Structure formats: structure tokens, C-alpha cells
JSON list of C-alpha atoms and ligand atoms in Angstrom, two decimals:
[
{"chain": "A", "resi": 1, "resn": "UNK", "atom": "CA", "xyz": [80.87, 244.98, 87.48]},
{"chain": "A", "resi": 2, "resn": "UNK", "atom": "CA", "xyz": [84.05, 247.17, 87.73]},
{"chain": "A", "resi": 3, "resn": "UNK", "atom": "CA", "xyz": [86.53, 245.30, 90.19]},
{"chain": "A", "resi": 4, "resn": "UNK", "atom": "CA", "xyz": [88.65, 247.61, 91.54]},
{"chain": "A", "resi": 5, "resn": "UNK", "atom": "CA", "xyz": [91.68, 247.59, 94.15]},
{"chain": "A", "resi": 6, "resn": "UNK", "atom": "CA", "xyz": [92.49, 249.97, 96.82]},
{"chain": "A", "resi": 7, "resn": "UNK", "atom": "CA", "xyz": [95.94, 250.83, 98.76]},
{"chain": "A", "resi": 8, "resn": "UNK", "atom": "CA", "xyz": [95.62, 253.18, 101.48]},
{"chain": "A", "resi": 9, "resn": "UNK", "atom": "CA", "xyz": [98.77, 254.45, 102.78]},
{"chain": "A", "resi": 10, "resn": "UNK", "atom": "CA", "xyz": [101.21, 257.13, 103.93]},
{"chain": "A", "resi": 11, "resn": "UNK", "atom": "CA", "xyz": [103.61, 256.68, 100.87]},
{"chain": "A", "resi": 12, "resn": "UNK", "atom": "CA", "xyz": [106.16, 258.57, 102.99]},
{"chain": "A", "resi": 13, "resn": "UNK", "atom": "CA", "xyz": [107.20, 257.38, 100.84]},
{"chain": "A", "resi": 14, "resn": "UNK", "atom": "CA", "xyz": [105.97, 254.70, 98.44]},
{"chain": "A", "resi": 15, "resn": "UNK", "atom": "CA", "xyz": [108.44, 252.01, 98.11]},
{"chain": "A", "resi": 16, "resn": "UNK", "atom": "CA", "xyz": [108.49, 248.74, 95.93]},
{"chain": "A", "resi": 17, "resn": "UNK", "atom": "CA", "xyz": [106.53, 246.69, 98.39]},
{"chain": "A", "resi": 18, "resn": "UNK", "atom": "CA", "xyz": [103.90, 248.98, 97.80]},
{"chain": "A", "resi": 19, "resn": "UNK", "atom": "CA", "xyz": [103.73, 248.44, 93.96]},
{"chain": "A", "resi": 20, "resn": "UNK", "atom": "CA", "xyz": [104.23, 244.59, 94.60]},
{"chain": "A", "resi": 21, "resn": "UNK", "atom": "CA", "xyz": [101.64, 243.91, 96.24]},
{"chain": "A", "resi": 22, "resn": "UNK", "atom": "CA", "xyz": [98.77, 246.38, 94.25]},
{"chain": "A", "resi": 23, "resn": "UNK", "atom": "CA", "xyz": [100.32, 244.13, 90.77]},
{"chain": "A", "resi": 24, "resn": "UNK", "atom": "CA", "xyz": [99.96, 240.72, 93.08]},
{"chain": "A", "resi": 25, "resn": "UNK", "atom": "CA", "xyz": [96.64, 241.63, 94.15]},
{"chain": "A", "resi": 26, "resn": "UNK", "atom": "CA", "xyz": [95.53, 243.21, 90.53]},
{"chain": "A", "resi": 27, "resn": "UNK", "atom": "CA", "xyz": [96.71, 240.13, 88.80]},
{"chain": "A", "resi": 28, "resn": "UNK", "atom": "CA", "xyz": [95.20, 237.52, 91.61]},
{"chain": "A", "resi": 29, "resn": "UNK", "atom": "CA", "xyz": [92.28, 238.61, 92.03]},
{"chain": "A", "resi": 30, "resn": "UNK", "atom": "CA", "xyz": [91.35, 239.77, 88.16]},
{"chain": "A", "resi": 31, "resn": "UNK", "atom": "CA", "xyz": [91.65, 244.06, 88.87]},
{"chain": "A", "resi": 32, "resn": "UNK", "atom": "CA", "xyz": [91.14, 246.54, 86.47]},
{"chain": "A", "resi": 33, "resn": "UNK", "atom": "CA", "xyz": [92.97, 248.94, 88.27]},
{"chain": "A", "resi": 34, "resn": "UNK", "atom": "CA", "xyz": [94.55, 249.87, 91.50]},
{"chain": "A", "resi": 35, "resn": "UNK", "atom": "CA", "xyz": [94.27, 253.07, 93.24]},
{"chain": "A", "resi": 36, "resn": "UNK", "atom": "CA", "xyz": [96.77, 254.05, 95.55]},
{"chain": "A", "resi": 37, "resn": "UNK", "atom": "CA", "xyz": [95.06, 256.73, 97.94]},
{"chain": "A", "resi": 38, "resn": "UNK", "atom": "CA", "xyz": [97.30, 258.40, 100.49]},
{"chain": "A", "resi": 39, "resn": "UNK", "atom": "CA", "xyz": [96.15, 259.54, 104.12]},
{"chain": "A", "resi": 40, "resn": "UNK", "atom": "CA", "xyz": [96.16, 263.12, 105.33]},
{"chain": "A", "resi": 41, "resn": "UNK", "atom": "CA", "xyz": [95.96, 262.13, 109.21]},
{"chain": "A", "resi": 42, "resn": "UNK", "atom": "CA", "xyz": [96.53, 258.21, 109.73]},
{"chain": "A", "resi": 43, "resn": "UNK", "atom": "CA", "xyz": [94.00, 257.46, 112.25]},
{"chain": "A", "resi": 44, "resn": "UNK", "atom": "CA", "xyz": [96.16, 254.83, 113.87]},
{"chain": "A", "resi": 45, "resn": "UNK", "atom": "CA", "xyz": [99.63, 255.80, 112.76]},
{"chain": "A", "resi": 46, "resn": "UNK", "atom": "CA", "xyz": [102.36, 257.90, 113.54]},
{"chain": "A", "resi": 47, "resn": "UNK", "atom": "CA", "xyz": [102.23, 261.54, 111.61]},
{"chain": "A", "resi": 48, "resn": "UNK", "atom": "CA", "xyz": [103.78, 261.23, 107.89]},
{"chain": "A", "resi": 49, "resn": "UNK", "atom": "CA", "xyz": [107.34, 263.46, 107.62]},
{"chain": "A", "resi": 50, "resn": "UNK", "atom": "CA", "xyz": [106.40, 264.95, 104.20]},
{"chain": "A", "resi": 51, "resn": "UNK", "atom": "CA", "xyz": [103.48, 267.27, 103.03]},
{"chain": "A", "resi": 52, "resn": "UNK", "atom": "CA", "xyz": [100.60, 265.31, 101.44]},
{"chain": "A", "resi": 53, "resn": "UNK", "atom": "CA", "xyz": [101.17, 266.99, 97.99]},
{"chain": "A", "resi": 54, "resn": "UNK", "atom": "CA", "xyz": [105.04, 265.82, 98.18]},
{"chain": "A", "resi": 55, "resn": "UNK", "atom": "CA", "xyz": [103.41, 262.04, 99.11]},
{"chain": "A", "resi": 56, "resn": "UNK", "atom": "CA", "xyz": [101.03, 262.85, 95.99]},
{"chain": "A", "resi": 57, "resn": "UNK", "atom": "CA", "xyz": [103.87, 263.39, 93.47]},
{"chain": "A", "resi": 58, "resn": "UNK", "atom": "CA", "xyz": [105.75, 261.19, 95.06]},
{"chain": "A", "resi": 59, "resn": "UNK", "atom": "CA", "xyz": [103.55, 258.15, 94.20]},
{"chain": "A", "resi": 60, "resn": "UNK", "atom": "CA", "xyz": [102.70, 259.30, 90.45]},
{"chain": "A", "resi": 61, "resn": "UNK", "atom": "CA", "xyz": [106.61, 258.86, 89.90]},
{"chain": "A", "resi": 62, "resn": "UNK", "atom": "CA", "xyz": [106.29, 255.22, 91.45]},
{"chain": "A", "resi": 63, "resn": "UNK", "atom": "CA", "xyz": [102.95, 254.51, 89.66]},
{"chain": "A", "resi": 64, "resn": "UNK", "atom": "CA", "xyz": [103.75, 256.43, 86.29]},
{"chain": "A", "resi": 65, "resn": "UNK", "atom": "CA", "xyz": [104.45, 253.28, 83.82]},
{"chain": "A", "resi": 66, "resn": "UNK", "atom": "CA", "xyz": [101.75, 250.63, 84.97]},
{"chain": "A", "resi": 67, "resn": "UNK", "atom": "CA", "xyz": [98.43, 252.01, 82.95]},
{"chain": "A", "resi": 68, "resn": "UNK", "atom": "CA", "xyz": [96.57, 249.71, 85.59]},
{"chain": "A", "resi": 69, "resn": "UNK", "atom": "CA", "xyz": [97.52, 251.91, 88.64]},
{"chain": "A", "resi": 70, "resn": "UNK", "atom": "CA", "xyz": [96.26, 255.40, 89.55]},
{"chain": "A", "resi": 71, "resn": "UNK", "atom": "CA", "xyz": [96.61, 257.57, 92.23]},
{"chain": "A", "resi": 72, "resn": "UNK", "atom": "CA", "xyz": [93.20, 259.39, 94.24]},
{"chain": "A", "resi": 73, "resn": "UNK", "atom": "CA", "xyz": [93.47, 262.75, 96.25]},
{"chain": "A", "resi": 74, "resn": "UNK", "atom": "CA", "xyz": [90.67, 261.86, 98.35]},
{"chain": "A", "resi": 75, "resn": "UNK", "atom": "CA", "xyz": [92.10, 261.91, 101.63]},
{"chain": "A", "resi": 76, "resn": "UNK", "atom": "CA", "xyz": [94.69, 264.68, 101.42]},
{"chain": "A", "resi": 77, "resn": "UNK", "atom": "CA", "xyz": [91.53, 267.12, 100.07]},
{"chain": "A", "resi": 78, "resn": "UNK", "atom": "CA", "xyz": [89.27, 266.22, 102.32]},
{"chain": "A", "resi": 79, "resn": "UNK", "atom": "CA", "xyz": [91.79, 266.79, 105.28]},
{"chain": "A", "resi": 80, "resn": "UNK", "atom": "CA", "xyz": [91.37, 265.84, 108.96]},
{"chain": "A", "resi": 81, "resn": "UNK", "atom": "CA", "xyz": [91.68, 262.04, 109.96]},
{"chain": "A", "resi": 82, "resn": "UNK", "atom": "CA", "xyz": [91.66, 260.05, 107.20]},
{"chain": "A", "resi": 83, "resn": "UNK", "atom": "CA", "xyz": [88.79, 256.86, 107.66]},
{"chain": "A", "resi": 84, "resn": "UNK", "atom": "CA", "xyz": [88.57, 254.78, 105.27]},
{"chain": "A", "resi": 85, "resn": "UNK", "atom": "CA", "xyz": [84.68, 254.39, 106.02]},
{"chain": "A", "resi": 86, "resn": "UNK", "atom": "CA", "xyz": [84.68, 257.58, 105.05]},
{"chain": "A", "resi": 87, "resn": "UNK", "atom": "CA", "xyz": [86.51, 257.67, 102.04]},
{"chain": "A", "resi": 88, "resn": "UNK", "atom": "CA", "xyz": [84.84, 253.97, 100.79]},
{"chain": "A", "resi": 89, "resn": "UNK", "atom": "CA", "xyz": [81.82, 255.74, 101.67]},
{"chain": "A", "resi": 90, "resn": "UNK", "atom": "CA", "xyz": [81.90, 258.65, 99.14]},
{"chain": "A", "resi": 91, "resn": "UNK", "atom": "CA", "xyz": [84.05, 256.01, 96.71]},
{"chain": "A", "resi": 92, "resn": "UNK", "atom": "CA", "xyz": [81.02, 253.95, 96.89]},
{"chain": "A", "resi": 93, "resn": "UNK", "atom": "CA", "xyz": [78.68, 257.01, 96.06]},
{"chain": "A", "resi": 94, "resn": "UNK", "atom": "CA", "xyz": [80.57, 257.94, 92.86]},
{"chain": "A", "resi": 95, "resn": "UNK", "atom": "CA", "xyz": [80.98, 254.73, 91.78]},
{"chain": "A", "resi": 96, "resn": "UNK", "atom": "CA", "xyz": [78.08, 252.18, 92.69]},
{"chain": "A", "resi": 97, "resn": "UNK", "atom": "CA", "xyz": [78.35, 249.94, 90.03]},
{"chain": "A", "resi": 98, "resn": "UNK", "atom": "CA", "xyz": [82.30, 249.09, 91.39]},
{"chain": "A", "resi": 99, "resn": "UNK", "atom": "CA", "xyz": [83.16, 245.93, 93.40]},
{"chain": "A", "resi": 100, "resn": "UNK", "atom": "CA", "xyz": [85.79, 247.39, 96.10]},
{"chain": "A", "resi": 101, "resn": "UNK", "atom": "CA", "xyz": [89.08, 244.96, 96.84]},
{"chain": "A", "resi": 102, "resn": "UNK", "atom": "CA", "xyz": [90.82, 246.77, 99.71]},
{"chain": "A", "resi": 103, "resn": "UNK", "atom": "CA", "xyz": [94.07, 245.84, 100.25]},
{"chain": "A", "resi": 104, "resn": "UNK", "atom": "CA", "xyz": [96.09, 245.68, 103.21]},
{"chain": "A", "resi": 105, "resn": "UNK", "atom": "CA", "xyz": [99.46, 244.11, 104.75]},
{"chain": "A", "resi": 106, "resn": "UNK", "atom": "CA", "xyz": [99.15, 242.07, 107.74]},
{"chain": "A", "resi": 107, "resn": "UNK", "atom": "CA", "xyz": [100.25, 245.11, 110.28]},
{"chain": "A", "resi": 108, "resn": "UNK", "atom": "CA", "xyz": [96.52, 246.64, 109.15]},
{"chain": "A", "resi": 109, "resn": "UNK", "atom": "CA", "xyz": [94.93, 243.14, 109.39]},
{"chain": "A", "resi": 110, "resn": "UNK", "atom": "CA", "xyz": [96.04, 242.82, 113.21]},
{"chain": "A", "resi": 111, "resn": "UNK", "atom": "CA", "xyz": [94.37, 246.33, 113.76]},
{"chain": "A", "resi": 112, "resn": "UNK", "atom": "CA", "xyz": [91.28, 245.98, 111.77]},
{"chain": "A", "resi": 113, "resn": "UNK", "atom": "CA", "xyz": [88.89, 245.85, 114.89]},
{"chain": "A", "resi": 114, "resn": "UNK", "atom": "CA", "xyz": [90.53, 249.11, 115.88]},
{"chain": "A", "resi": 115, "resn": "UNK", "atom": "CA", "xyz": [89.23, 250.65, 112.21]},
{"chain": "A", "resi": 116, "resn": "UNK", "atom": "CA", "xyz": [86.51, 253.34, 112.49]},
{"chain": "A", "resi": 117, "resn": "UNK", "atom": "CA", "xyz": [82.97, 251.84, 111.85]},
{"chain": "A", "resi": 118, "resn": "UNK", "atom": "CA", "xyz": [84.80, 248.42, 110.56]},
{"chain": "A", "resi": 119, "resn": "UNK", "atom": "CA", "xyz": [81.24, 246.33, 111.02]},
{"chain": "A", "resi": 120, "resn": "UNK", "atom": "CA", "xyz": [79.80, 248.36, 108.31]},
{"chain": "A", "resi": 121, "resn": "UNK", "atom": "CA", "xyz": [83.27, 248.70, 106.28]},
{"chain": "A", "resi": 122, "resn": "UNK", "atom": "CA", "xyz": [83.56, 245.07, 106.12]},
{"chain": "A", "resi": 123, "resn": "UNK", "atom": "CA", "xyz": [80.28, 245.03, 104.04]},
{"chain": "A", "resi": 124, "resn": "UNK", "atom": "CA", "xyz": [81.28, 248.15, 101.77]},
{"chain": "A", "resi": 125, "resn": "UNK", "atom": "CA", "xyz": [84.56, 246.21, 100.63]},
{"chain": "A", "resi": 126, "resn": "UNK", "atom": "CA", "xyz": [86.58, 242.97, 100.62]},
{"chain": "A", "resi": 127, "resn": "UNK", "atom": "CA", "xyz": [89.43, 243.05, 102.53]},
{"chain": "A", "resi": 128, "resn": "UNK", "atom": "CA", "xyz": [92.76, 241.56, 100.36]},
{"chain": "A", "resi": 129, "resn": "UNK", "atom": "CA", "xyz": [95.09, 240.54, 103.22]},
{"chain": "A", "resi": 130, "resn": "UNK", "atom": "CA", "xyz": [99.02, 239.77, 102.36]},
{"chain": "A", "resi": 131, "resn": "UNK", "atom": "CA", "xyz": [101.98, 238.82, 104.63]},
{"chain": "A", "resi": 132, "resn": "UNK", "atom": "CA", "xyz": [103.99, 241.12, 106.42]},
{"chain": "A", "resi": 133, "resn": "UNK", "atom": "CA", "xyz": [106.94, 239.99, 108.76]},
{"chain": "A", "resi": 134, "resn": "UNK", "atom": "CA", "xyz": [106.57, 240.41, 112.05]},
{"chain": "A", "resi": 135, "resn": "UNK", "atom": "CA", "xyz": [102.39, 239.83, 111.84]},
{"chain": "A", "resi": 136, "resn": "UNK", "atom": "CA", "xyz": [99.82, 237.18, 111.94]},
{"chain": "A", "resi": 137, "resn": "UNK", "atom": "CA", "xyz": [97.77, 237.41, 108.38]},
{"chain": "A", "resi": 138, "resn": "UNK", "atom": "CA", "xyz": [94.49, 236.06, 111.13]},
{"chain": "A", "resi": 139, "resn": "UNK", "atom": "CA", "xyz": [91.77, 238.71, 111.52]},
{"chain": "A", "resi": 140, "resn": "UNK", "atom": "CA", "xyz": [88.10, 237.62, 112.44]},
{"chain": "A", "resi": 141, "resn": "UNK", "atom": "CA", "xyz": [86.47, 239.52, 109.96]},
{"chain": "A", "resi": 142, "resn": "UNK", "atom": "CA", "xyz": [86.21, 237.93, 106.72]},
{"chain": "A", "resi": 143, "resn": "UNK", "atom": "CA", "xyz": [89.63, 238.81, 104.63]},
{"chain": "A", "resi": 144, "resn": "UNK", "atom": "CA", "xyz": [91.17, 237.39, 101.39]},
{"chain": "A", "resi": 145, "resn": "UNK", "atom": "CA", "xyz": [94.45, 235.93, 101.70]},
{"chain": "A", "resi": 146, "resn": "UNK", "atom": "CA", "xyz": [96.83, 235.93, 98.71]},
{"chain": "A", "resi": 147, "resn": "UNK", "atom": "CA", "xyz": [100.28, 234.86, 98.91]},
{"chain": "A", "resi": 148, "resn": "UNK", "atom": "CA", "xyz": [102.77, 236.88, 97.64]},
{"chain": "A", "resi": 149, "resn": "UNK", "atom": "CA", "xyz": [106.93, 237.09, 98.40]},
{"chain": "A", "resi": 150, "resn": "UNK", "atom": "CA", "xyz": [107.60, 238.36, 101.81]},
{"chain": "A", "resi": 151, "resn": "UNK", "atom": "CA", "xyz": [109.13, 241.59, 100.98]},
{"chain": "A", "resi": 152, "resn": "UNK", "atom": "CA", "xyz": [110.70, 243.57, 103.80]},
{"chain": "A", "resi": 153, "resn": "UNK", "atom": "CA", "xyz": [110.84, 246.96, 102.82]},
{"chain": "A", "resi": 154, "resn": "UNK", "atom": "CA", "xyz": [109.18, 249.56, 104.82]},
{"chain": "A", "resi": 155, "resn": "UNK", "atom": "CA", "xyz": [108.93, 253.26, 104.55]},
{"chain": "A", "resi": 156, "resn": "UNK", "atom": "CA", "xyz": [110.34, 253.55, 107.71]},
{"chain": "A", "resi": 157, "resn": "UNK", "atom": "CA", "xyz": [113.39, 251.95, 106.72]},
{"chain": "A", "resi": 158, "resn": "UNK", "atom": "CA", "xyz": [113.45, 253.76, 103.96]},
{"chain": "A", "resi": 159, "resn": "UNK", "atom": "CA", "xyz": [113.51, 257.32, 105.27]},
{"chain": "A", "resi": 160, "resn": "UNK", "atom": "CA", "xyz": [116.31, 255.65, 108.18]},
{"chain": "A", "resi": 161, "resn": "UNK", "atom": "CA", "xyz": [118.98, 254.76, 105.36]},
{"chain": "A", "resi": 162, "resn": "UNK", "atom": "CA", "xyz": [118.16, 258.25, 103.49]},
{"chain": "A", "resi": 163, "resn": "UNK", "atom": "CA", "xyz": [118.47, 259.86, 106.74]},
{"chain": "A", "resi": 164, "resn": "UNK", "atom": "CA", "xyz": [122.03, 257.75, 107.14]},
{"chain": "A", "resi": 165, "resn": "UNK", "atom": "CA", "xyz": [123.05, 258.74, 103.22]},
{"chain": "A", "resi": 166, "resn": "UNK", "atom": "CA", "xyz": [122.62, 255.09, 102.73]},
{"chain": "A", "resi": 167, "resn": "UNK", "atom": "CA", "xyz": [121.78, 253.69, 99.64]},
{"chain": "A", "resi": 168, "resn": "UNK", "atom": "CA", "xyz": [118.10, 252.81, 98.57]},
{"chain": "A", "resi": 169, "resn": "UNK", "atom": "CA", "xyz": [118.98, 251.66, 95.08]},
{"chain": "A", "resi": 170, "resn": "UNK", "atom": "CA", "xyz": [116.37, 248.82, 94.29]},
{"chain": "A", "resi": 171, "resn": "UNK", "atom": "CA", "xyz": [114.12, 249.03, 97.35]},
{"chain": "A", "resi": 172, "resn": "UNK", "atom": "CA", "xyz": [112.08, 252.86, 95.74]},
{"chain": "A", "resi": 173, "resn": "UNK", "atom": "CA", "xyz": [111.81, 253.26, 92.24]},
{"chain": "A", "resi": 174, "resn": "UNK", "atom": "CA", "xyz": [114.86, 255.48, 90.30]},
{"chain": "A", "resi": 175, "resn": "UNK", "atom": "CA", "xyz": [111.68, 257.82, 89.83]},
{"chain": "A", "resi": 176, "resn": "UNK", "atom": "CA", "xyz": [110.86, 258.61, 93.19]},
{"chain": "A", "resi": 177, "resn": "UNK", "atom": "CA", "xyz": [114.40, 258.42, 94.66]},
{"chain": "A", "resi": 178, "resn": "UNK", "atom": "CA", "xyz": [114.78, 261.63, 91.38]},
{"chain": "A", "resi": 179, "resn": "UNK", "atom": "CA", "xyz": [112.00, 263.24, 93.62]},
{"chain": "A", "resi": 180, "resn": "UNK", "atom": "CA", "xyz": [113.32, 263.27, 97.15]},
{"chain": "A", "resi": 181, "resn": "UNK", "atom": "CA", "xyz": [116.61, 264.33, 95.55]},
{"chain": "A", "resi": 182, "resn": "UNK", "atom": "CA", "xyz": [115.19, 266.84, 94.19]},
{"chain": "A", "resi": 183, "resn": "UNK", "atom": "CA", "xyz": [112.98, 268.25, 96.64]},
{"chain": "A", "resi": 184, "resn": "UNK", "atom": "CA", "xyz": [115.61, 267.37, 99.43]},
{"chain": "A", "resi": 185, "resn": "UNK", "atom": "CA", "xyz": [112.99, 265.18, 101.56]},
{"chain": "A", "resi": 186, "resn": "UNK", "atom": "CA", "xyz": [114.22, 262.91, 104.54]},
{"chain": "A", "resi": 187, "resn": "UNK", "atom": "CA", "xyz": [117.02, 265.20, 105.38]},
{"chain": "A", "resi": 188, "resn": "UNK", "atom": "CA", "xyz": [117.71, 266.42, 108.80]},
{"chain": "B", "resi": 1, "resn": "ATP", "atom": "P1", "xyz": [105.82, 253.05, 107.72]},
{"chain": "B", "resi": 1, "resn": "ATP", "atom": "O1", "xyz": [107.08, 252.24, 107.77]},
{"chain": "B", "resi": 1, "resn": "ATP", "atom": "O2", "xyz": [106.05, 254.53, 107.56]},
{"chain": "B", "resi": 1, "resn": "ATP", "atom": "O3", "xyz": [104.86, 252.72, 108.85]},
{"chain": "B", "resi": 1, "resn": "ATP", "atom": "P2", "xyz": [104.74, 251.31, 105.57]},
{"chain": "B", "resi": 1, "resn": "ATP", "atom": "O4", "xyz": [105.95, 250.80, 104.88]},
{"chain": "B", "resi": 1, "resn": "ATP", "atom": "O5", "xyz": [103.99, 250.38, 106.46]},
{"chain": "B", "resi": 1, "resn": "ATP", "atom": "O6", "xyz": [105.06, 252.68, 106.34]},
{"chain": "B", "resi": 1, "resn": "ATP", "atom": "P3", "xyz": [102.29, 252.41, 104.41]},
{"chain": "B", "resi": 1, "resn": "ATP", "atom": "O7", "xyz": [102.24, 253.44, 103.33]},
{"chain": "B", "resi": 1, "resn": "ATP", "atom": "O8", "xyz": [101.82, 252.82, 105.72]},
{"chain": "B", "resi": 1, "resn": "ATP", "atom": "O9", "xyz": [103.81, 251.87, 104.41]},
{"chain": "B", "resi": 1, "resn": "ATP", "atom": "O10", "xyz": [101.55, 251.08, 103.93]},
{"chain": "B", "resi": 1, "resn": "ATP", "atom": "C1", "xyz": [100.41, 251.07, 103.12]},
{"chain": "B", "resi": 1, "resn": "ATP", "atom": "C2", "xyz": [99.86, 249.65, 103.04]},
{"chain": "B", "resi": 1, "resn": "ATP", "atom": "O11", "xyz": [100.83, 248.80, 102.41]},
{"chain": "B", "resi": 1, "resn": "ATP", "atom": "C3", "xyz": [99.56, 249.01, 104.40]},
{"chain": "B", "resi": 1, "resn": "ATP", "atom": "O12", "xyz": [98.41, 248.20, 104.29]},
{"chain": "B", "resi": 1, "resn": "ATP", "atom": "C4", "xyz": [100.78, 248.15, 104.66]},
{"chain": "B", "resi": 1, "resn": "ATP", "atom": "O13", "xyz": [100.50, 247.05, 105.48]},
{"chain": "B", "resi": 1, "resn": "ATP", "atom": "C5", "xyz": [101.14, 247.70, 103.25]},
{"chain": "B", "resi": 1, "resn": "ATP", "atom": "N1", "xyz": [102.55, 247.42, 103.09]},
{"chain": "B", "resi": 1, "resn": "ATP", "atom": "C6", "xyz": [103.58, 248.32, 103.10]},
{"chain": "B", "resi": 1, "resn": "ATP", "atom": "N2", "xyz": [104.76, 247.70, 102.90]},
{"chain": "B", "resi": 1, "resn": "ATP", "atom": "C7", "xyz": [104.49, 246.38, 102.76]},
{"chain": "B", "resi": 1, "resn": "ATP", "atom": "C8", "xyz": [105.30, 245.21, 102.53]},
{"chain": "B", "resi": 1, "resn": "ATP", "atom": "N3", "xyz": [106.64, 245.30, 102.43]},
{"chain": "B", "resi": 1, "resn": "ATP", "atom": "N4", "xyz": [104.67, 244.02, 102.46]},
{"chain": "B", "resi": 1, "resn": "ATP", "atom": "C9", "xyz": [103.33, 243.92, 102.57]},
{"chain": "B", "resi": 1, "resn": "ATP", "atom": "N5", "xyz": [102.50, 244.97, 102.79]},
{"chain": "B", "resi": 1, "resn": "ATP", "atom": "C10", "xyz": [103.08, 246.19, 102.88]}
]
């Protein structure tokens, strides 16, 4: 049976937490590959800044040299809020022979009983839960916990020292920082 990782996101935009913890998870727990799938409409979470292609591109730059990790269009063609019962739902469809690992940092695992349909999600996938500061990695649905380095990089701290022309050398990849340069994203 195909094992096979999932990070949900915003990517707005991706940012080397991201990629740590899909390689933590995808070497823990014995992955063939990660797929990073960004939202159109976060159900729970503010609006992203940046168009959903922009967020597309933006994480094939930070996924490009690890064969392991791919990137899914799911959400951003389907449009309108983005559930992940939904999307696991038509996942599951395509691909019924895969064993879903869906990862999340503990800011999701707090909100998990919030999640749309979440007592039948729990059974479509196993939830991989890592540490986040600031959160409790407790949830009382059944979650894997694998420790990884507390990494403190968010997006939204990303797009504040873009925003401030501050540098974000070493916390987005060279790649995607070539992006927002280019496209001029996260200026005022
Ligand atoms: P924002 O700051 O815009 O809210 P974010 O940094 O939380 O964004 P998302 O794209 O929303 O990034 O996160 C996607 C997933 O990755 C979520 O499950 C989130 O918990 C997890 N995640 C993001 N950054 C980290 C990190 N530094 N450590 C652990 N998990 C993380």
C-alpha cells in the first residue's frame, strides 16, 4: 500500500518550516512522497495575500529539488472553501489503494474539532501532529506525534520582514525569495 503524506496550507508563502516538517514526517513515518496542496479559501484562516496560482509557483520553486515532494492543484481548481473532507474525499477516490498521513502543526491540532466533518476525516486519514510554539500538540482524536526541531518560522512573519525590506535569507528558499522578487509580492 502506497503511504503517502499530505501538507495543506496557504504557502503565502511556503517557508522552510514547511519543507522541514513534510522531510521529518516522510522520513519518520516511511513516505513515498509528500504532497503539498494549497487552499483556495482557508475555512478557518485569515484570506491568503497572493493569488492561488502565485502560491502554486511559489511552492514548485520550494519543492523543485526533493523528487519525494509534489505539489496538487486540488483546492485552488476546485475553488470555494477549501475542506479537507472534501479534498481527502476525491484523493481517496482516485487513489484507493493509498494510505493517507495528513500532516499538521500543532495550531491545526488545537482546531481539529472545528474541521468540517472531522468524525469521518479522522477515519479517511491519520493525522501526523508536530510542535508548534505557542500550542499544545493534545487533540482528542487519535493523532501521530513525531518530534521534530521547534522551528519558528511562519508565513506571517515572513511577509512582515518583506513588508519591512528585512532580510529573509535562510528562513524561504533562494528559489522562492527569486519569485516574490520577481513578481513583486508582499509589497505595499
Ligand atoms: P500564516 O503565518 O500565514 O498563518 P503558516 O506559517 O502557519 O501561515 P500555513 O501554510 O498555513 O503556514 O501552514 C501549513 C501547515 O504547516 C499547517 O499545518 C501549519 O501548522 C504547519 N506549519 C507551518 N509552519 C510551521 C512550523 N514552523 N512548524 C510546524 N508546523 C508548521
Amino acid at each position: 500500500m502506497k503511504r503517502i503524506g499530505i501538507l495543506g496550507g496557504t504557502f503565502d508563502p511556503p517557508h522552510l518550516g514547511h519543507l522541514l516538517i513534510a522531510e521529518e514526517a516522510r522520513i519518520a513515518l516511511e513516505l513515498e512522497e509528500v504532497w503539498f496542496i494549497p487552499t483556495y479559501e482557508p475555512p478557518h484562516k485569515h484570506e491568503a495575500s497572493t493569488k492561488g496560482t502565485d502560491r502554486v509557483q511559489m511552492v514548485e520553486q520550494a519543492i523543485y529539488n526533493n523528487k519525494n515532494f509534489k505539489v496538487s492543484t486540488i483546492e485552488i481548481d476546485r475553488l470555494g472553501k477549501s475542506y479537507t473532507f472534501d479534498t481527502m474525499s476525491t484523493l481517496k477516490e482516485e487513489a484507493n489503494e493509498a494510505k493517507f498521513f495528513f500532516i499538521i502543526g500543532a495550531d491545526m491540532v488545537e482546531y481539529l474539532p472545528h474541521w468540517h466533518n472531522i468524525d469521518r476525516l479522522v477515519d479517511m486519514v491519520t493525522f501526523v501532529g508536530v510542535k508548534r510554539s505557542g500550542f499544545r500538540l493534545n487533540s482528542k482524536y487519535p493523532i501521530i506525534k513525531i518530534d521534530i526541531p521547534l522551528i519558528e518560522i511562519s508565513s506571517t512573519f515572513i511577509r512582515e520582514r518583506l513588508k519591512a525590506n528585512k532580510t529573509v535569507k535562510y528562513l524561504i528558499p533562494d528559489s522562492v525569495y527569486t519569485y516574490i522578487k520577481e513578481k513583486r509580492l508582499y509589497e505595499d
